[in-house]
Coordinates of C-alpha atoms in Angstrom, one line a residue:
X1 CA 0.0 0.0 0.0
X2 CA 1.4 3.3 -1.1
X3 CA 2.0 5.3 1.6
X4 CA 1.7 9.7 2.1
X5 CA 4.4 11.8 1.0
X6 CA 4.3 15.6 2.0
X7 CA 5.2 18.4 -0.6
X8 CA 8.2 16.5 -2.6
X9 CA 10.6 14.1 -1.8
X10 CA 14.1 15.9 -1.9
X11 CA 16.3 14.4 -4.8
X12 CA 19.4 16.3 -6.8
X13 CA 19.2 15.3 -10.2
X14 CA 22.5 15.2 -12.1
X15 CA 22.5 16.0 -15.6
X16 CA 25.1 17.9 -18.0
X17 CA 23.2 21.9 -17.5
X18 CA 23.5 23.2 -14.1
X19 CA 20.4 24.7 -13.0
X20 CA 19.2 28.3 -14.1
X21 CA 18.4 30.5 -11.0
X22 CA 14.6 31.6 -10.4
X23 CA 12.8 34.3 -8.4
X24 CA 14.8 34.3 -4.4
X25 CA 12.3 32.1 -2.4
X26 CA 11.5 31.7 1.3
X27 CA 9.2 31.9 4.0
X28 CA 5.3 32.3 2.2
X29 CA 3.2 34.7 4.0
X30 CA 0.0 33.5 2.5
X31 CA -1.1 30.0 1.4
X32 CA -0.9 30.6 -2.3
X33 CA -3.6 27.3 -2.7
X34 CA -5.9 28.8 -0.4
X35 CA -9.9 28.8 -1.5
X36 CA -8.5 26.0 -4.2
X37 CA -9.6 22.8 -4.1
X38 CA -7.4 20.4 -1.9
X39 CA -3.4 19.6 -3.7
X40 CA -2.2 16.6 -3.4
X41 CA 1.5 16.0 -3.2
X42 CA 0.8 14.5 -6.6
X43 CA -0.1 17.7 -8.9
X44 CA -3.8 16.3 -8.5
X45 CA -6.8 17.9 -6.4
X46 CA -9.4 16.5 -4.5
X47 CA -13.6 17.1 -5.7
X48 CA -15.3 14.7 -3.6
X49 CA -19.2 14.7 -3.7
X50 CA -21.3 14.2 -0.8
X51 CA -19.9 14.3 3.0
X52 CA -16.9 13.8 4.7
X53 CA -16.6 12.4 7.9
X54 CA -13.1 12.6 10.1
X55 CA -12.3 8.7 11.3
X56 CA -9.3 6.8 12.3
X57 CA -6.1 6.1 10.3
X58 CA -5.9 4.4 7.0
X59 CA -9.1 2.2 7.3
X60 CA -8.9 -0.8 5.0
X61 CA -12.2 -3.0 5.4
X62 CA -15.5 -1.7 6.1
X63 CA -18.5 -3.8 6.9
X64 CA -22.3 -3.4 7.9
X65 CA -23.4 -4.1 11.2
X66 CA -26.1 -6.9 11.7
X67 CA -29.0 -4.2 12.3
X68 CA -28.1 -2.1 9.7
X69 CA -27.4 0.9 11.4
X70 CA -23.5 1.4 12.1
X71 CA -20.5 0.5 10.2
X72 CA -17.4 -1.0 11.9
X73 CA -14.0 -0.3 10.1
X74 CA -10.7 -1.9 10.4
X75 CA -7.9 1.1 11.2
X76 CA -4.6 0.2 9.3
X77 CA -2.6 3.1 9.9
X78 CA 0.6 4.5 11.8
X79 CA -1.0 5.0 15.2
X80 CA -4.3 3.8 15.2
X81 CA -4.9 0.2 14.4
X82 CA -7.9 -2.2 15.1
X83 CA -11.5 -1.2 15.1
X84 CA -14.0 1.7 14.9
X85 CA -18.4 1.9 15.2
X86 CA -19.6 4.5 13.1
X87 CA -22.9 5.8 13.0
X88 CA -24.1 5.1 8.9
X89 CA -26.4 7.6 8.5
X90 CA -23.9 10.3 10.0
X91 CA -20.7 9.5 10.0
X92 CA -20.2 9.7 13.8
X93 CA -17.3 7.6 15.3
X94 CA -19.1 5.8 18.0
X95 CA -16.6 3.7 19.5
X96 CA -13.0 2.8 19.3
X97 CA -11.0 0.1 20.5
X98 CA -7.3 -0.4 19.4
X99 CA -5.1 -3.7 18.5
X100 CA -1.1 -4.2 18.5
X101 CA -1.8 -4.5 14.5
X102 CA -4.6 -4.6 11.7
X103 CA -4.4 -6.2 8.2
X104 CA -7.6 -6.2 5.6
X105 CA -9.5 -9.1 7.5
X106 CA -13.2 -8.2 8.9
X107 CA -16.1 -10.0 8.9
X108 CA -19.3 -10.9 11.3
X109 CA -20.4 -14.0 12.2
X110 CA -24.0 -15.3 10.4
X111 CA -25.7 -14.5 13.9
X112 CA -24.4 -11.3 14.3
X113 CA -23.2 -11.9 17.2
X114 CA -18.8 -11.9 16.9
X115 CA -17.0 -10.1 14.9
X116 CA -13.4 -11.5 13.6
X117 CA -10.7 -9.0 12.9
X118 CA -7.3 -9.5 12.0
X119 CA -4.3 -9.5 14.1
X120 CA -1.5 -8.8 10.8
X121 CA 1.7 -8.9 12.4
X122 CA 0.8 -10.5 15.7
X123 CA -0.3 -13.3 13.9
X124 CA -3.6 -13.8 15.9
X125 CA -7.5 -12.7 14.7
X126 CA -9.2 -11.2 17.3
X127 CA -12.6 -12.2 18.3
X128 CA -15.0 -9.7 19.3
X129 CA -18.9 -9.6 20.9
X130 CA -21.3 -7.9 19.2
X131 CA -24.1 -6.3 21.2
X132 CA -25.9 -2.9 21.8
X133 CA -23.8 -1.8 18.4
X134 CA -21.0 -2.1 20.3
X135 CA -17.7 -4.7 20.0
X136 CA -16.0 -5.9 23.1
X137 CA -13.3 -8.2 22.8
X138 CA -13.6 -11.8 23.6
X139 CA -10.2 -13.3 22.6
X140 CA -7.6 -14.2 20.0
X141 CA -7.1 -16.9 17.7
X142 CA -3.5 -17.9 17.7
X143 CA -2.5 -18.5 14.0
X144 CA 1.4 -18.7 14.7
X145 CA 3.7 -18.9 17.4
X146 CA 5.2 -15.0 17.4
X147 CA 8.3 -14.4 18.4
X148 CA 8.9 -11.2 20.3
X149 CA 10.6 -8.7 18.3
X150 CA 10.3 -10.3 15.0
X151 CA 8.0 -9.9 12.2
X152 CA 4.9 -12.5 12.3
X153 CA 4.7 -15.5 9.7
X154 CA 1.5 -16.0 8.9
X155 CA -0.1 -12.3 9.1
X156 CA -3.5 -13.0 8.2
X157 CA -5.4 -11.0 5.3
X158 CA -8.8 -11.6 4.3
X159 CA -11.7 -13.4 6.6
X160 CA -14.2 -15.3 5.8
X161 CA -16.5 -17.6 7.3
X162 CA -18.4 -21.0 6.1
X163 CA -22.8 -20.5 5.7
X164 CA -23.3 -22.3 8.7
X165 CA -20.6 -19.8 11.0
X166 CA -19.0 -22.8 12.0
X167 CA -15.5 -22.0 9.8
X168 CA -13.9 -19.1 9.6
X169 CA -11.4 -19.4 6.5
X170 CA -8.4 -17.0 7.2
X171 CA -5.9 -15.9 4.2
X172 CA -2.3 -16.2 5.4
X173 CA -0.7 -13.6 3.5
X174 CA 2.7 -14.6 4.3
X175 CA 2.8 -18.3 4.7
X176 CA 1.3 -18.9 1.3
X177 CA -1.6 -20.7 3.2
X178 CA -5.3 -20.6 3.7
X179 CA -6.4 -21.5 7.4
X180 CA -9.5 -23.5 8.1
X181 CA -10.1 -22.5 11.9
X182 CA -12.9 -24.1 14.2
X183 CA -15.3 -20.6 15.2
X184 CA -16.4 -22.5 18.2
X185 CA -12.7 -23.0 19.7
X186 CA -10.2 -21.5 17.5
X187 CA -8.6 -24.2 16.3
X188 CA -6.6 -24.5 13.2
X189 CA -7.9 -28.0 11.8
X190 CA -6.7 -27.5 8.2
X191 CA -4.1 -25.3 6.1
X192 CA -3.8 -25.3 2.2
X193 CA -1.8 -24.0 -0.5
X194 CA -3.1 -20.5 -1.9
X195 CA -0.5 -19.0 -4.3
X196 CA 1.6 -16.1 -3.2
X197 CA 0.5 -13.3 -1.0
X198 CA -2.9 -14.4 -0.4
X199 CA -5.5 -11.6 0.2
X200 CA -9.0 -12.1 -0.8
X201 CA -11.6 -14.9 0.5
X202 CA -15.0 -15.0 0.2
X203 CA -17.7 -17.8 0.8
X204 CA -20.9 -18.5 -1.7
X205 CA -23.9 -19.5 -0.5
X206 CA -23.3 -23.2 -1.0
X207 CA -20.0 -23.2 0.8
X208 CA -17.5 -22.9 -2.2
X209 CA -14.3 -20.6 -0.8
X210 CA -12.5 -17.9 -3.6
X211 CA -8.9 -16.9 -2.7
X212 CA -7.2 -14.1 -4.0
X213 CA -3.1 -14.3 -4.4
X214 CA -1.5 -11.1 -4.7
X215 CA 1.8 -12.7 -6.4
X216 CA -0.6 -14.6 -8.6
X217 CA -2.7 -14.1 -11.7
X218 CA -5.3 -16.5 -10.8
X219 CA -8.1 -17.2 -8.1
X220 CA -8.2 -20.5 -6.1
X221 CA -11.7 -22.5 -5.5
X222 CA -12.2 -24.9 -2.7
X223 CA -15.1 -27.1 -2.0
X224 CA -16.4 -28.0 1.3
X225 CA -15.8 -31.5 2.3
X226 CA -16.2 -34.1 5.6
X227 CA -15.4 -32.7 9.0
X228 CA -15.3 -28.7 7.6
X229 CA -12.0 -29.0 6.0
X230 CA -11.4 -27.7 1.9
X231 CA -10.5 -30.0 -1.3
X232 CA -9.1 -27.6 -3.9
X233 CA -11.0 -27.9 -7.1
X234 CA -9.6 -25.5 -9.3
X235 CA -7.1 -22.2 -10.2
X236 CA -9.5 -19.8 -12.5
X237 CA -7.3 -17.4 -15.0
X238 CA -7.5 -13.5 -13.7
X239 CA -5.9 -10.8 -14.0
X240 CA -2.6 -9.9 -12.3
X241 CA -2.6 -9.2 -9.1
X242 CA -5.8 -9.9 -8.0
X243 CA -7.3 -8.3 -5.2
X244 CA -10.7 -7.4 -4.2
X245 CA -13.0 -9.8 -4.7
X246 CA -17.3 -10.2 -4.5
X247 CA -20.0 -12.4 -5.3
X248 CA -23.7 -12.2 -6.4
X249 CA -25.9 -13.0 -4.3
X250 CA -26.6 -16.1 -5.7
X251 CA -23.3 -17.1 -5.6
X252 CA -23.0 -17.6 -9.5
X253 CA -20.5 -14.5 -10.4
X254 CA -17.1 -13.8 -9.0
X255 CA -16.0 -10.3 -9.5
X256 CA -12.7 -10.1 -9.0
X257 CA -10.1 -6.8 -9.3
X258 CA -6.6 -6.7 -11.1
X259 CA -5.1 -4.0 -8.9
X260 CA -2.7 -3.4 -11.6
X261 CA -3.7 -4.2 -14.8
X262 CA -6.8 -2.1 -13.9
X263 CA -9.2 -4.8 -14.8
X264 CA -12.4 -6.6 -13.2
X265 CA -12.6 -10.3 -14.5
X266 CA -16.4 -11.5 -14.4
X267 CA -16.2 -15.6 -13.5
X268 CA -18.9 -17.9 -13.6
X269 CA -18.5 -20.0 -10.6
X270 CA -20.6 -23.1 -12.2
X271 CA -18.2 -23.5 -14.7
X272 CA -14.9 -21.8 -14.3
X273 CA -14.9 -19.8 -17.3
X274 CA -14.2 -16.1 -17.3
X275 CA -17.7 -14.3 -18.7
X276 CA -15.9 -11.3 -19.7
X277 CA -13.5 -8.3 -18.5
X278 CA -14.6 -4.7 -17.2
X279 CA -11.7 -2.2 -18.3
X280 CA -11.0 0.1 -15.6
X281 CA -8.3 2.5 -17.1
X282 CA -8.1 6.4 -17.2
X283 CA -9.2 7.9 -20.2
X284 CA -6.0 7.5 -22.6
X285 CA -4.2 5.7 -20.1
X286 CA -1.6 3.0 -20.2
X287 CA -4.1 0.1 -18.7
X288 CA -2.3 0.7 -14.9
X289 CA -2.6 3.0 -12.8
X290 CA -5.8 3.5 -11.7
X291 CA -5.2 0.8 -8.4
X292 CA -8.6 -0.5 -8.2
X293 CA -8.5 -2.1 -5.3
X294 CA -11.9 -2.2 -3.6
X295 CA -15.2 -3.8 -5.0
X296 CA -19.1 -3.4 -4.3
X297 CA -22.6 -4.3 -6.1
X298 CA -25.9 -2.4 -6.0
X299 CA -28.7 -4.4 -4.5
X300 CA -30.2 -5.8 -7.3
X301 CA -26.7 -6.9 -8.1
X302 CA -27.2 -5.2 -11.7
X303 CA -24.8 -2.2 -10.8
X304 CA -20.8 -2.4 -10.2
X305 CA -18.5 0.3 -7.8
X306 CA -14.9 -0.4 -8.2
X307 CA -12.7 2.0 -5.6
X308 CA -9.8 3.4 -7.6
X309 CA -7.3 4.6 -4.9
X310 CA -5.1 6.5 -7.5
X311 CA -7.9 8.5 -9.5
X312 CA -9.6 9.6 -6.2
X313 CA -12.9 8.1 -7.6
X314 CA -15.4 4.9 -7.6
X315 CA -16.0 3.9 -11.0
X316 CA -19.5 2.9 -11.7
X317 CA -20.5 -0.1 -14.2
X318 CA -23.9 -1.2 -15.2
X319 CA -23.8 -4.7 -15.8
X320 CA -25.6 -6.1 -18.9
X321 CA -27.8 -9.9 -18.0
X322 CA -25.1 -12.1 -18.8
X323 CA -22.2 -10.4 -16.7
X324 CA -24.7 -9.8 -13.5
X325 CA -26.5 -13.2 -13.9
X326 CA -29.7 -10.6 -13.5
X327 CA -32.6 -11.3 -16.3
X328 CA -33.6 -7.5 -16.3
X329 CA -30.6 -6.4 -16.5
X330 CA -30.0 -3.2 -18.9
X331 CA -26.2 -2.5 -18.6
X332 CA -24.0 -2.7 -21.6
X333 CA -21.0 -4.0 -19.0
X334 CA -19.3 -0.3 -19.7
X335 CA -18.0 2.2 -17.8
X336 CA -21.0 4.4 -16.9
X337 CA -19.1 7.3 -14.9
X338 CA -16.8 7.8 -11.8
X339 CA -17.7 9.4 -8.6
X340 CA -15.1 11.6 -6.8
X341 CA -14.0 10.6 -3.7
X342 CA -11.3 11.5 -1.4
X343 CA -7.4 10.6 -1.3
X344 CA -7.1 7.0 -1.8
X345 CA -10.3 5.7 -1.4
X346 CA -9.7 1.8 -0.4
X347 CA -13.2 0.1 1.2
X348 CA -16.7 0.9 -0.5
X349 CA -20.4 -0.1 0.1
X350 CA -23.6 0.5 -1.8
X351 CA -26.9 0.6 -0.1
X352 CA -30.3 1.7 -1.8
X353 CA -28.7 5.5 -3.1
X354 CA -26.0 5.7 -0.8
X355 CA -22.7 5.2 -1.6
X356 CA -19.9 4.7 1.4
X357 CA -16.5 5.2 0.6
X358 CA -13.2 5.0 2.8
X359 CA -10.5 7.2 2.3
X360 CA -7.7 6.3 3.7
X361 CA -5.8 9.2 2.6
X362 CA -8.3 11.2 3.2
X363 CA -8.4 15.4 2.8
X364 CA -5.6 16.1 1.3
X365 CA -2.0 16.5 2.9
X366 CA 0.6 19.7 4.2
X367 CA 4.1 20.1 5.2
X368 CA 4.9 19.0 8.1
X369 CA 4.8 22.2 11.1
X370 CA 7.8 24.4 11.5
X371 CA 7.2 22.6 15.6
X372 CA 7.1 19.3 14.5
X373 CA 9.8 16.9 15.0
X374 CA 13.0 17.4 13.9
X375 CA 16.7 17.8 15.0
X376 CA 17.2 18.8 18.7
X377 CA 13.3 19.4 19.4
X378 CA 12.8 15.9 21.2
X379 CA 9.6 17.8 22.7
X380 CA 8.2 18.3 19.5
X381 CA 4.3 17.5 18.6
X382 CA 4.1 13.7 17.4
X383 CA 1.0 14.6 15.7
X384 CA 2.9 17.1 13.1
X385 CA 5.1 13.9 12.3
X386 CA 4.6 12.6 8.3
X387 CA 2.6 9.4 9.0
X388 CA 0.8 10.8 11.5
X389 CA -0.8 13.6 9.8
X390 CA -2.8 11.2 7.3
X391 CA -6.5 12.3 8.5
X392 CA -8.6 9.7 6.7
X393 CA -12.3 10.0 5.9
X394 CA -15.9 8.5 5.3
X395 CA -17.3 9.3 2.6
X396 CA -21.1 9.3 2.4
X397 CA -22.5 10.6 -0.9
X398 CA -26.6 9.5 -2.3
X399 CA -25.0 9.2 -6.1
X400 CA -25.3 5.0 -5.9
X401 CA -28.6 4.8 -8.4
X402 CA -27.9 8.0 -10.4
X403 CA -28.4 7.3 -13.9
X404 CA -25.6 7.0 -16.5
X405 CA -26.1 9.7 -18.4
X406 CA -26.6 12.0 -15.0
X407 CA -22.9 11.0 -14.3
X408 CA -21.3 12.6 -17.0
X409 CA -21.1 15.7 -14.6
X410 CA -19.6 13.7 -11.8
X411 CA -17.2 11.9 -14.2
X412 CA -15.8 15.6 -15.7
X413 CA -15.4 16.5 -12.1
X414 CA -12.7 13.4 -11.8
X415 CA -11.3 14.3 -14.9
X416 CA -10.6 17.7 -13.6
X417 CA -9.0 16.9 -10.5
X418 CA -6.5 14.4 -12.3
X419 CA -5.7 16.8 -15.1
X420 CA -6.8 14.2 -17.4
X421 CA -8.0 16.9 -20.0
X422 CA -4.5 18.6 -19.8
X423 CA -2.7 18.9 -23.6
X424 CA 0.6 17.3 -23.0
X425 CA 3.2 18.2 -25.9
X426 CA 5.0 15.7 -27.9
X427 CA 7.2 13.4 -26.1
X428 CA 10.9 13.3 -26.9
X429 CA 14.2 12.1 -25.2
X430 CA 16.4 15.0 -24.1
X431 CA 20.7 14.9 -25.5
X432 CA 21.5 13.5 -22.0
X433 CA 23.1 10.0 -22.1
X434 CA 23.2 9.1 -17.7
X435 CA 21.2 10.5 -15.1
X436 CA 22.1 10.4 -11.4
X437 CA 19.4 11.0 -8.6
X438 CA 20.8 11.0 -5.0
X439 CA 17.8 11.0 -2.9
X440 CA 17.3 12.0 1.0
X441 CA 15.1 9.1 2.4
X442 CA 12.5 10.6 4.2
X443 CA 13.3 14.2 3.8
X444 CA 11.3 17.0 2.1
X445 CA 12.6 19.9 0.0
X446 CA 11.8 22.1 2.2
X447 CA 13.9 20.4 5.1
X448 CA 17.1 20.2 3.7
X449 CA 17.1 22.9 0.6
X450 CA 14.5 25.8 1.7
X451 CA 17.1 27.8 2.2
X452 CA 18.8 28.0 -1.9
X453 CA 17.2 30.9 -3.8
X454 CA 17.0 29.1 -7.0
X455 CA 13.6 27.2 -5.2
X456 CA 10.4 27.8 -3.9
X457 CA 10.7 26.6 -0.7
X458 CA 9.8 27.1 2.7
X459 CA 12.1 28.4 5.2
X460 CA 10.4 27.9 8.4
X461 CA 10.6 24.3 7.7
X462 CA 14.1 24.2 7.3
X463 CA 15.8 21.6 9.2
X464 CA 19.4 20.9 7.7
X465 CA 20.7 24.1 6.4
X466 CA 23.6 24.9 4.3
X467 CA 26.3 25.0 7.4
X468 CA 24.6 20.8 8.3
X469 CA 24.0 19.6 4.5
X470 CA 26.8 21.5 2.6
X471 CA 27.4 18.3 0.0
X472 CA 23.6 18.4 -0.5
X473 CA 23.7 22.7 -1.4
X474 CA 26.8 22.1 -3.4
X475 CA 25.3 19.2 -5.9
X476 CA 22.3 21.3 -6.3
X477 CA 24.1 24.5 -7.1
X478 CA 26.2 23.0 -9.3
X479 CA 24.3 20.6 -11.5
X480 CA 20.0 19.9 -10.8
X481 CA 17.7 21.1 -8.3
X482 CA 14.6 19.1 -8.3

């Protein structure tokens, strides 16, 4: 998962010109971005539609509570990881409760009643109650023995359980494995093969498991046989990198993302066979890029939202009768539009007109305070830090049923934001033969070159100045500043 970068990563770039001087900079006294839409670090803006609502850090899973009425996210981020209530209809975080680590996996039990969420590094799920709205934790199931200090082994992704609740079917994104485990006393009675990186698992309605690989181009299908354990039946072709994945409610399509050949591959679970591909590029675009990498259907199962983290949007398909299995089904299996969302949206859900989006990026980003930490200020805020400054965001917008043609607006709005309508001049290699980048890990410009006139930086955030960084100054004088 990408993760944020404030301003520019510092980097001197080498090449046979030195660098011609520009206007002296330094300390701004206004904000020249102010009243502009939000600028990402990227060159691209933010337009979301609808409401945002302030929650934890870098949420990666979002599911429905049993009643209907709350949504409990999975935190990924820097600080905050494990689990947030939110109230659906308004976005208000209700309740949090915090784990030693988070990774993708959340789902409920078929009663409602527990809530399994993954443990990532610490190599455990945790198990939850689920009453009043609220989660309390019960236990842990212990995947793999941790050691202390060390990374985990197992680091479980994607959960899933069997119709009954009796399974819960964990993705082992780092063993390679999927984990039958025994709900009723978390036991591990069964492990299988899954293909590198697994992700993904979901669980039709006649007990048939779908696992995702991320270091693999294909899907793996298990039946359910004797005693709750798996038989693997087949591999189905996909796209690479699959991701995300969703059934029908009838079980009888897969819809599963290529998170970066930005592709969704339509399978027919009765027979294996791909039905057909959704393309998911930018307009003009190279076929990568756009990272889908989340995945919802409309009610009637005739509509498709893929979450695009790097466009900012949800693209929206309407599925023609074939590809959504639905008789009165109208679709033409095209793009119909995008919705803007925030920065890297990464979870979404569509109920009736509303549309639900996590973005775990959130509002946008700035550079880090002139108080924040740095050399000799061991006092200094933590929550100016880089990682810590990612404010993420639920989106609630009421654009789910909005006709196709109704979302040509919405779709120009994306387009602006991503400068997809800019005219870019004709391509050509420059007379240089080797380029050189030295790069400052974890630096900005403005903390180590502010202070050069030839830049627009920022002074006040100046951290390693000519007399502390002179090799830095003189390789930028001298040959690129970038």
């Amino acid at each position: 998962m990408p993760t944020l970068s404030l301003r520019f990563p510092i980097g001197l770039l080498l090449v046979l010109a030195g660098c011609t001087p520009a206007p002296p900079g330094g300390a701004r006294d206004s904000d020249p971005l102010a009243g502009q839409p939000p600028r990402l670090p990227t060159g691209v803006t933010l337009d979301p539609d609808g409401t945002l609502h302030e929650v934890g850090q870098f949420p990666l899973a979002m599911v429905p509570s049993p009643e209907g009425d709350r949504l409990v996210l999975l935190l990924n981020g820097h600080n905050d990881q494990g689990l947030q209530v939110v109230d659906r209809a308004t976005g208000q975080v209700l309740q949090t409760e915090l784990q030693p680590a988070a990774f993708l996996g959340l789902v409920f039990s078929p009663d409602g009643r527990t809530l399994y969420a993954s443990g990532g590094n610490q190599d455990v799920v945790y198990r939850y109650h689920w009453a009043a709205g609220r989660v309390r934790l019960r236990d842990s199931i212990v995947l793999a023995v941790k050691v202390a200090k060390k990374s985990g082994t197992s680091y479980p992704a994607g959960l899933a359980m069997s119709p009954d609740g009796r399974y819960l079917y964990v993705a082992e994104n780092l063993s390679d494995q999927v984990a039958v485990v025994t709900a009723s006393d978390g036991r591990v009675v069964q492990r299988l093969p899954a293909g590198r990186y697994p992700y993904g698992v979901v669980v039709s309605p006649d007990g048939a498991v779908y696992l995702s690989a991320w270091g693999a181009s294909h899907v793996t299908a298990y039946t359910p046989a004797a005693a709750g354990r798996l038989v693997v039946s087949r591999e189905i072709p996909v796209g690479r990198h699959p991701s995300a994945m969703i059934l029908n409610r009838t079980g009888t399509r897969l819809f599963v993302v290529s998170g970066s050949t930005d592709r969704v591959t339509v399978v027919d679970t009765r027979t294996g066979q791909r039905v057909t591909e959704l393309e998911d590029r930018a307009p003009a675009g190279p076929g990568q890029g756009s990272t889908p990498n989340a995945i919802a259907l409309s009610d009637d199962g005739t509509r498709l939202y893929v979450a695009e983290a790097d466009n900012n949007a949800v693209a929206v398909f309407d599925l023609g009768p074939r590809t959504a299995d639905v008789a009165t089904a109208t679709g033409t299996d095209q793009l119909a539009g995008r919705i803007p969302a925030g920065w890297y949206p990464t979870a979404v859900l569509a109920r009736g007109d509303t549309l639900l989006i996590l973005n775990a990026k959130g509002r946008g980003s700035r550079a880090n305070a002139a108080d924040g930490p740095g050399p000799e200020r061991s006092g200094a805020r933590p929550a100016e830090s880089t990682l810590a400054q990612i404010r993420s965001t639920l989106q609630i917008s009421t654009r789910a049923r909005t006709p196709a043609a109704a979302l040509a607006s919405l779709s120009d709005r994306v387009a602006r934001a991503n400068n997809w309508g800019r005219t870019r001049s004709a391509f050509r290699y420059p007379p240089i033969e080797h380029v050189v980048y030295i790069i400052k890990e974890n630096r900005t410009y403005d903390q180590v070159l502010s202070d050069l006139p030839q830049g627009d930086g920022d002074t006040t955030l100046l951290f390693f100045p000519r007399a502390v960084s002179p090799n830095h100054h003189a390789l930028a004088e001298r040959f690129g500043l970038a």
